[in-house]
Structures are given as C-alpha cells and as structure tokens.
XYZ file of N, CA, C and O in Angstrom:
572
model
N 0.745 -1.125 0.104
C 0.036 -0.132 -0.252
C 0.941 1.149 0.207
O 1.983 1.234 0.730
N 0.554 2.279 -0.834
C 1.400 3.242 -0.946
C 0.571 4.159 0.266
O -0.309 4.306 0.672
N 1.704 4.951 1.003
C 1.199 5.863 2.052
C 1.717 7.277 1.775
O 2.928 7.343 1.577
N 1.031 8.376 1.843
C 1.560 9.506 1.666
C 2.430 10.232 2.988
O 2.129 9.598 4.250
N 3.472 10.650 2.968
C 4.282 11.452 4.103
C 3.327 11.779 5.022
O 2.448 12.542 4.870
N 3.549 11.260 6.210
C 2.978 11.928 7.405
C 3.372 12.981 7.874
O 4.536 13.247 7.884
N 2.532 14.110 8.286
C 2.905 15.124 9.152
C 3.266 14.906 10.595
O 2.345 14.458 11.370
N 4.328 15.107 11.156
C 4.965 14.873 12.409
C 4.025 15.687 13.070
O 3.975 16.993 13.021
N 3.600 15.061 14.430
C 2.818 15.977 15.404
C 3.282 15.762 16.794
O 4.404 14.535 16.760
N 3.376 16.540 17.903
C 3.906 16.704 18.975
C 2.966 16.784 20.172
O 2.091 17.555 19.918
N 3.465 16.527 21.241
C 2.499 16.667 22.634
C 2.417 18.339 22.555
O 3.669 19.072 22.380
N 1.279 18.751 22.765
C 1.179 20.155 22.832
C 0.838 20.890 21.621
O 0.437 22.197 21.690
N 0.715 20.461 20.461
C 0.291 20.888 19.315
C -0.933 21.110 19.183
O -2.123 20.429 19.581
N -1.508 22.450 18.610
C -2.736 22.660 18.154
C -2.433 22.783 16.682
O -1.907 23.516 16.005
N -2.982 21.994 15.675
C -3.437 22.078 14.252
C -4.843 22.317 13.612
O -5.688 22.216 14.105
N -4.614 23.126 12.307
C -5.881 23.476 11.569
C -5.525 22.425 10.222
O -4.607 22.797 9.553
N -6.295 21.724 9.843
C -6.122 20.936 8.502
C -7.399 20.818 7.802
O -8.501 20.955 8.285
N -7.573 19.892 6.831
C -8.525 19.409 6.093
C -8.425 18.248 5.282
O -7.157 17.861 4.903
N -9.312 17.278 5.319
C -8.917 16.148 4.617
C -8.780 15.962 3.141
O -8.136 14.950 2.818
N -9.303 17.366 2.383
C -8.909 17.032 0.892
C -7.447 17.395 0.481
O -7.153 17.362 -0.608
N -6.844 17.651 1.643
C -5.065 17.694 1.622
C -4.612 16.467 1.670
O -3.221 16.211 1.475
N -5.408 15.171 1.799
C -4.724 14.083 1.783
C -4.924 13.209 0.813
O -5.499 13.391 -0.479
N -4.431 11.920 0.850
C -4.605 10.607 -0.218
C -5.671 9.976 0.125
O -5.858 9.417 1.504
N -6.397 9.072 -0.498
C -7.244 7.851 -0.237
C -6.439 6.601 -0.257
O -6.460 5.726 -1.311
N -5.873 6.331 0.737
C -5.192 5.012 1.084
C -5.698 4.023 1.592
O -5.625 2.866 1.574
N -6.540 4.395 2.562
C -7.302 3.426 3.555
C -8.905 3.747 3.429
O -9.304 4.991 3.639
N -9.538 2.719 2.974
C -11.095 2.893 2.824
C -11.854 1.981 4.150
O -13.233 2.238 3.892
N -11.266 1.577 4.976
C -11.991 0.817 6.172
C -10.797 0.702 7.174
O -9.796 0.506 7.128
N -11.532 0.468 8.355
C -10.789 0.000 9.724
C -11.480 -0.963 10.324
O -12.542 -0.860 10.639
N -10.744 -2.095 10.630
C -11.330 -3.245 11.419
C -11.936 -2.767 12.873
O -13.177 -3.252 13.548
N -11.473 -1.478 13.510
C -11.960 -1.172 14.854
C -13.394 -0.287 14.426
O -13.791 -0.267 15.542
N -13.567 -0.151 13.539
C -14.865 0.410 13.146
C -15.296 0.049 11.859
O -15.841 0.553 10.715
N -15.618 -1.417 11.732
C -16.111 -2.033 10.568
C -17.447 -1.988 10.075
O -17.593 -2.358 9.118
N -18.203 -0.994 10.966
C -19.540 -0.604 10.452
C -19.600 0.161 8.995
O -20.680 0.245 8.497
N -18.454 0.733 8.851
C -18.534 1.936 7.970
C -17.487 2.072 7.035
O -16.501 1.413 7.156
N -17.775 2.856 5.746
C -16.908 2.924 4.984
C -16.241 4.287 4.787
O -16.972 5.591 5.210
N -15.167 4.535 4.652
C -14.372 5.710 4.416
C -13.388 5.904 3.040
O -12.275 5.778 3.203
N -14.350 6.007 2.049
C -13.565 6.027 0.769
C -12.733 6.977 0.260
O -11.930 7.119 -0.809
N -13.103 8.386 0.903
C -12.571 9.619 0.694
C -11.064 9.724 1.271
O -10.490 8.957 1.676
N -10.278 10.914 0.781
C -8.934 11.167 1.446
C -9.040 11.165 2.919
O -9.813 11.877 3.516
N -7.670 10.878 3.272
C -7.573 10.933 4.536
C -6.267 11.623 5.263
O -5.223 11.749 4.163
N -6.079 12.556 6.012
C -4.610 12.746 6.474
C -4.141 12.079 7.435
O -5.089 11.766 8.514
N -2.755 12.096 7.507
C -2.356 11.173 8.312
C -0.863 11.834 9.085
O -0.278 12.661 8.818
N -1.288 11.679 10.423
C 0.051 12.478 11.412
C 0.796 11.364 12.119
O 0.390 10.177 12.257
N 2.195 11.484 12.113
C 2.847 10.556 13.098
C 3.451 11.197 14.301
O 3.493 12.302 14.212
N 3.315 10.438 15.515
C 3.549 10.914 16.753
C 4.811 9.838 17.299
O 4.170 8.880 17.356
N 5.606 10.535 17.801
C 6.604 9.432 18.511
C 6.999 10.268 19.901
O 7.269 11.242 19.885
N 6.711 9.723 20.751
C 6.956 10.411 22.460
C 8.276 9.868 22.964
O 8.712 8.744 22.568
N 8.807 10.591 23.849
C 10.114 10.390 24.360
C 10.038 9.431 25.678
O 10.777 8.989 26.246
N 8.601 9.652 26.304
C 8.439 9.008 27.783
C 7.193 8.335 27.555
O 6.312 8.608 26.567
N 6.862 7.332 28.323
C 5.397 6.767 27.982
C 4.532 7.638 28.660
O 4.798 8.324 29.910
N 3.676 7.982 27.957
C 2.549 9.296 28.263
C 1.098 8.280 27.824
O 1.103 7.574 26.888
N 0.193 9.080 28.295
C -1.434 9.052 27.769
C -1.637 10.214 26.839
O -1.182 11.241 27.334
N -2.070 9.973 25.752
C -2.232 10.770 24.566
C -3.543 11.094 24.402
O -4.572 10.035 24.379
N -4.121 12.403 24.473
C -5.466 12.690 24.210
C -5.329 13.552 22.974
O -4.717 14.579 23.159
N -6.202 13.496 22.098
C -6.267 14.074 20.884
C -7.727 14.421 20.714
O -8.696 13.670 20.622
N -8.190 15.853 20.665
C -9.469 16.389 20.472
C -9.343 16.919 18.848
O -8.471 17.677 18.505
N -10.538 16.433 18.382
C -10.815 17.184 17.143
C -12.213 18.140 17.261
O -13.201 17.674 17.725
N -11.800 19.260 16.998
C -12.918 20.470 17.118
C -13.051 21.169 15.696
O -12.383 20.972 14.685
N -14.030 22.157 15.707
C -14.428 22.747 14.496
C -14.380 22.115 13.253
O -13.881 22.650 11.780
N -15.261 20.930 13.366
C -15.317 19.914 11.998
C -16.326 20.620 11.163
O -17.452 21.000 11.630
N -16.180 20.813 9.807
C -17.110 20.952 9.037
C -17.612 19.847 8.232
O -18.415 20.058 7.267
N -17.064 18.528 8.533
C -17.789 17.229 7.781
C -17.593 16.254 9.045
O -17.050 16.359 10.009
N -18.229 15.084 8.547
C -18.329 13.882 9.392
C -17.188 13.401 9.481
O -16.568 12.145 8.560
N -15.757 13.871 10.241
C -14.745 13.276 9.987
C -14.449 12.652 11.394
O -14.807 12.804 12.415
N -13.550 11.359 11.465
C -13.261 10.420 12.497
C -11.588 10.383 12.683
O -11.124 10.529 11.486
N -11.407 9.898 13.717
C -9.914 9.779 14.027
C -9.689 8.255 14.353
O -10.507 7.575 15.109
N -8.657 7.867 13.838
C -8.315 6.521 14.092
C -6.744 6.505 14.418
O -5.950 7.235 14.020
N -6.212 5.657 15.541
C -4.907 5.634 15.964
C -4.571 4.224 15.440
O -5.170 3.278 15.946
N -3.317 4.111 14.648
C -2.844 3.096 14.221
C -1.506 2.602 14.708
O -0.583 3.870 14.741
N -0.891 1.453 14.818
C 0.496 1.258 15.090
C 1.304 1.121 13.859
O 2.503 0.958 14.009
N 0.616 0.842 12.768
C 1.336 0.920 11.508
C 0.588 1.084 10.455
O -0.502 0.850 10.290
N 1.365 2.384 9.905
C 0.340 3.082 8.594
C -0.145 2.188 7.602
O -1.142 2.443 6.911
N 0.471 1.151 7.117
C 0.315 0.158 6.181
C -0.936 -0.681 6.418
O -1.047 -1.486 5.535
N -1.225 -0.905 7.752
C -2.058 -1.928 8.087
C -3.212 -1.377 8.965
O -3.114 -1.378 10.119
N -4.274 -1.189 8.400
C -5.553 -0.884 9.229
C -5.902 -1.666 10.043
O -6.689 -1.115 11.321
N -5.336 -3.084 10.237
C -5.806 -4.032 11.313
C -4.918 -3.530 12.595
O -5.329 -4.169 13.620
N -4.042 -2.446 12.420
C -3.191 -2.146 13.442
C -4.052 -1.076 14.553
O -3.410 -0.585 15.189
N -5.136 -0.764 14.189
C -6.108 0.114 14.752
C -6.234 -0.167 16.454
O -6.484 -1.025 16.785
N -5.703 0.813 17.041
C -5.588 0.753 18.355
C -6.733 1.467 19.422
O -7.203 1.233 20.358
N -7.188 2.632 18.453
C -8.440 3.256 19.175
C -9.172 3.950 17.854
O -8.490 4.311 16.877
N -10.234 4.637 18.214
C -10.973 5.433 17.185
C -11.978 6.412 17.871
O -12.591 6.042 18.890
N -12.500 7.731 17.148
C -13.381 8.289 17.755
C -13.974 9.586 16.919
O -13.172 9.823 16.045
N -15.030 9.863 16.956
C -15.357 11.166 16.338
C -14.592 12.246 16.521
O -14.283 13.056 16.112
N -14.735 12.814 17.867
C -14.015 14.010 18.617
C -13.045 13.811 19.454
O -12.068 14.850 19.537
N -12.930 12.901 20.305
C -11.824 12.628 21.611
C -11.256 11.299 21.487
O -11.998 10.419 21.703
N -9.802 11.175 21.163
C -9.422 9.854 21.359
C -8.502 9.810 22.192
O -7.342 10.708 22.305
N -8.215 8.759 22.964
C -6.946 8.576 23.908
C -6.476 7.351 23.759
O -6.779 6.241 23.457
N -4.861 7.284 23.992
C -4.443 5.854 23.948
C -2.956 5.984 24.724
O -2.514 7.050 25.099
N -2.572 4.989 25.277
C -1.203 5.095 25.874
C -0.189 4.644 24.812
O -0.187 3.837 23.919
N 0.881 5.710 24.890
C 2.058 5.704 23.987
C 3.032 5.182 24.697
O 3.533 5.671 25.756
N 3.763 4.370 23.981
C 5.079 3.907 24.653
C 6.620 4.813 24.228
O 6.175 4.983 22.884
N 7.326 4.731 24.899
C 8.355 5.743 24.625
C 9.209 5.153 23.421
O 9.446 3.875 23.391
N 9.228 5.933 22.453
C 10.155 5.406 21.218
C 9.460 4.848 19.983
O 9.908 4.720 19.002
N 8.203 4.442 20.209
C 7.542 3.812 19.257
C 6.547 5.087 18.425
O 6.264 5.978 19.213
N 6.436 4.748 17.224
C 5.492 5.815 16.275
C 4.252 5.440 16.351
O 4.056 4.075 15.921
N 3.158 6.385 16.453
C 1.850 6.044 16.252
C 1.265 6.872 15.018
O 1.867 8.069 15.068
N 0.362 6.635 14.435
C -0.131 7.012 13.335
C -1.586 7.522 13.586
O -2.662 6.742 13.776
N -2.204 8.869 13.407
C -3.239 9.567 13.770
C -3.814 9.526 12.262
O -3.244 10.406 11.635
N -4.877 9.080 11.739
C -5.455 9.339 10.688
C -6.734 9.856 10.968
O -7.661 9.651 11.707
N -7.176 10.939 10.096
C -8.317 11.632 10.243
C -8.841 11.577 8.793
O -8.431 11.853 7.795
N -10.266 10.844 9.013
C -10.705 10.164 7.577
C -12.118 10.594 7.722
O -12.777 10.578 8.563
N -12.793 10.975 6.624
C -14.218 11.097 6.238
C -15.201 10.070 6.272
O -14.694 9.142 4.926
N -16.327 9.883 6.917
C -17.261 8.884 6.718
C -18.018 9.077 5.495
O -18.382 10.033 5.299
N -17.801 7.962 4.948
C -18.556 7.947 3.412
C -18.086 8.835 2.478
O -18.807 9.500 1.580
N -16.838 9.284 2.698
C -16.065 9.892 1.679
C -16.225 11.538 1.984
O -15.981 12.365 1.225
N -16.737 11.913 3.337
C -16.830 13.263 3.659
C -15.470 14.012 3.528
O -14.512 13.434 4.182
N -15.576 15.245 3.224
C -14.414 15.998 3.220
C -14.778 17.529 3.735
O -15.764 17.840 3.587
N -13.833 17.901 4.897
C -14.049 18.925 5.451
C -12.662 19.479 6.330
O -11.681 18.870 6.233
N -12.816 20.535 7.040
C -11.823 21.074 7.792
C -11.970 20.571 9.051
O -13.230 20.311 9.663
N -10.775 20.820 9.894
C -10.953 20.534 11.520
C -9.703 20.926 12.001
O -8.706 21.455 11.382
N -9.654 21.113 13.235
C -8.649 21.459 14.263
C -8.272 20.192 15.221
O -9.302 19.300 15.528
N -7.025 20.132 15.376
C -6.492 19.114 16.425
C -5.919 19.852 17.360
O -5.072 20.537 17.205
N -6.031 19.095 18.708
C -5.160 19.492 19.898
C -4.785 18.156 20.483
O -5.511 17.251 20.737
N -3.218 18.260 20.515
C -2.708 16.978 21.043
C -2.270 17.275 22.309
O -1.653 18.261 22.813
N -2.559 16.355 23.323
C -1.948 16.360 24.871
C -1.620 15.335 25.219
O -1.929 14.508 24.836
N -0.745 15.270 26.156
C 0.133 14.385 26.772
C 0.373 14.412 28.022
O 0.455 15.537 28.826
N -0.025 13.280 28.839
C -0.121 13.360 30.470
C 0.891 11.876 30.955
O 0.959 11.098 30.369
N 1.451 12.327 31.840
C 2.616 11.358 32.088
C 1.892 10.225 33.092
O 0.713 10.435 33.656
N 2.714 9.270 33.453
C 2.291 8.178 34.206
C 1.466 8.582 35.499
O 0.372 7.880 35.846
N 2.088 9.441 36.124
C 2.002 9.811 37.511
C 0.357 10.387 37.281
O -0.612 10.239 38.178
N 0.372 11.289 36.579
C -0.861 12.175 36.468
C -1.752 10.985 35.932
O -3.146 11.328 36.399
N -1.763 10.073 34.980
C -2.844 8.992 34.775
C -3.393 8.159 36.129
O -4.318 8.343 35.919
N -2.339 8.190 37.014
C -3.018 7.437 38.216
C -3.736 8.279 39.103
O -4.766 7.817 39.475
N -3.407 9.757 39.083
C -4.136 10.354 39.596
C -5.642 10.540 39.395
O -6.494 11.087 39.853
N -5.730 10.680 37.802
C -6.722 11.250 37.108
C -7.656 9.763 36.581
O -8.044 9.763 35.365
N -7.627 8.593 37.139
C -8.145 7.602 36.779
C -9.522 7.418 36.068
O -9.703 7.111 35.147
N -10.412 8.096 36.771
C -11.765 8.085 36.571
C -11.981 9.083 35.139
O -12.740 8.513 34.189
N -11.084 10.000 34.930
C -11.243 10.822 33.670
C -10.677 9.682 32.605
O -11.444 9.820 31.428
N -9.803 9.183 32.772
C -9.085 8.322 32.006
C -9.790 7.164 31.263
O -9.908 6.643 30.343
N -10.720 6.780 32.412
C -11.860 5.562 32.047
C -12.870 6.039 31.205
O -13.172 5.146 30.604
N -12.981 7.279 30.980
C -14.413 7.590 30.372
C -13.730 8.433 28.815
O -14.612 8.603 28.003
N -12.599 8.785 28.644
C -12.181 9.138 27.358
C -12.431 8.631 26.111
O -12.936 9.285 25.096
N -12.513 7.467 26.035
C -12.962 6.341 24.994
C -14.411 6.044 25.214
O -14.717 5.027 24.664
N -15.304 6.759 25.932
C -16.516 6.435 26.263
C -16.535 4.972 26.828
O -17.894 4.573 26.957
N -15.747 4.711 27.669
C -15.651 3.751 28.458
C -16.158 4.247 29.957
O -15.551 4.603 30.511
N -17.495 3.701 30.520
C -18.114 4.129 31.977
C -17.609 3.067 32.753
O -18.589 2.116 32.889
N -16.429 2.893 33.310
C -16.188 1.715 34.217
C -16.546 2.063 35.606
O -16.287 3.153 36.072
N -17.008 1.218 36.423
C -17.149 1.431 37.915
C -15.698 1.826 38.735
O -14.731 1.252 38.519
N -15.699 2.608 39.446
C -14.640 2.816 40.233
C -14.105 1.802 41.109
O -14.981 1.015 41.776
N -12.838 1.642 41.263
C -12.256 0.102 42.151
C -12.127 0.986 43.784
O -11.497 2.054 43.513
N -12.766 0.481 44.600
C -12.560 0.991 45.975
C -11.613 -0.037 46.734
O -11.714 -1.485 46.538
N -10.621 0.638 47.406
C -9.545 -0.336 48.190
C -9.978 -0.518 49.488
O -10.588 0.404 50.236
C-alpha cells in the first residue's frame, strides 16, 4: 500500500487541517467495521520520548470526520483506538503512532486538532477521567 508522507505532530500541538489535503489510501478500519471511508485521509505521526497517555481532540469540524490511531500505517488492522471527537491511548516511549483523520462515506472538510500528553503519575491521579475518554464508563475500584 502506498502511504502519503505523514505530518509529524508533538505533545502540545494545535493544528488546523482539511481532509482534502490527503490521499485515499485507507477505505476501512476493522476497529470501526460498520462504516466505509472511501475519501482522502490526513495522516499524522507521533513519537513520544516518555511513556504517556495521549489525548487528541478534534474540534471545529465542517464534515463527518473520524480519528483512528494505528500502530502501523500500512495496516488498518493495527487500529488501537477511534473516535468522532476525542481519542485517547497509551503511548510507549520510542514507538511511532499514526493518527488518521478520515471522512465517513467520503466526507471532506476542515478540522482542528489539539494534542495533549499526560505522564504516568498524572494518569494514576486522574484514573476516572481516563476511563471515560474513549466512552468507557467503568465503575471505580474501591480499596
């Protein structure tokens, strides 16, 4: 599979982009098997220096775009997470992750992204917030 060069992103970045700036390399993702994504997608690469929890927010959308986090840009089966607006995942130091913004049913539009990273200690301190970032509403553990 051909892949367009990825735009590097870093923790703390705020970006403005559009899906028509990308190529149509990926048309579907097993982690979101219900739907087709036949239009162009924009791909970002993220490599962190420490183990962190990454939270990416997509705002100011003008189309039905969704976000997918892949561990291998050439393999949609490597999907780690997806979301309409907020996606979160644990990133391991030195590994590269790929954020794909793709339009549902070929939708094309503009969007803003905000990339935030939180260290392991903060993750433990904010466990309840982290349990809900991907829509998982898990009960709190009591000791």
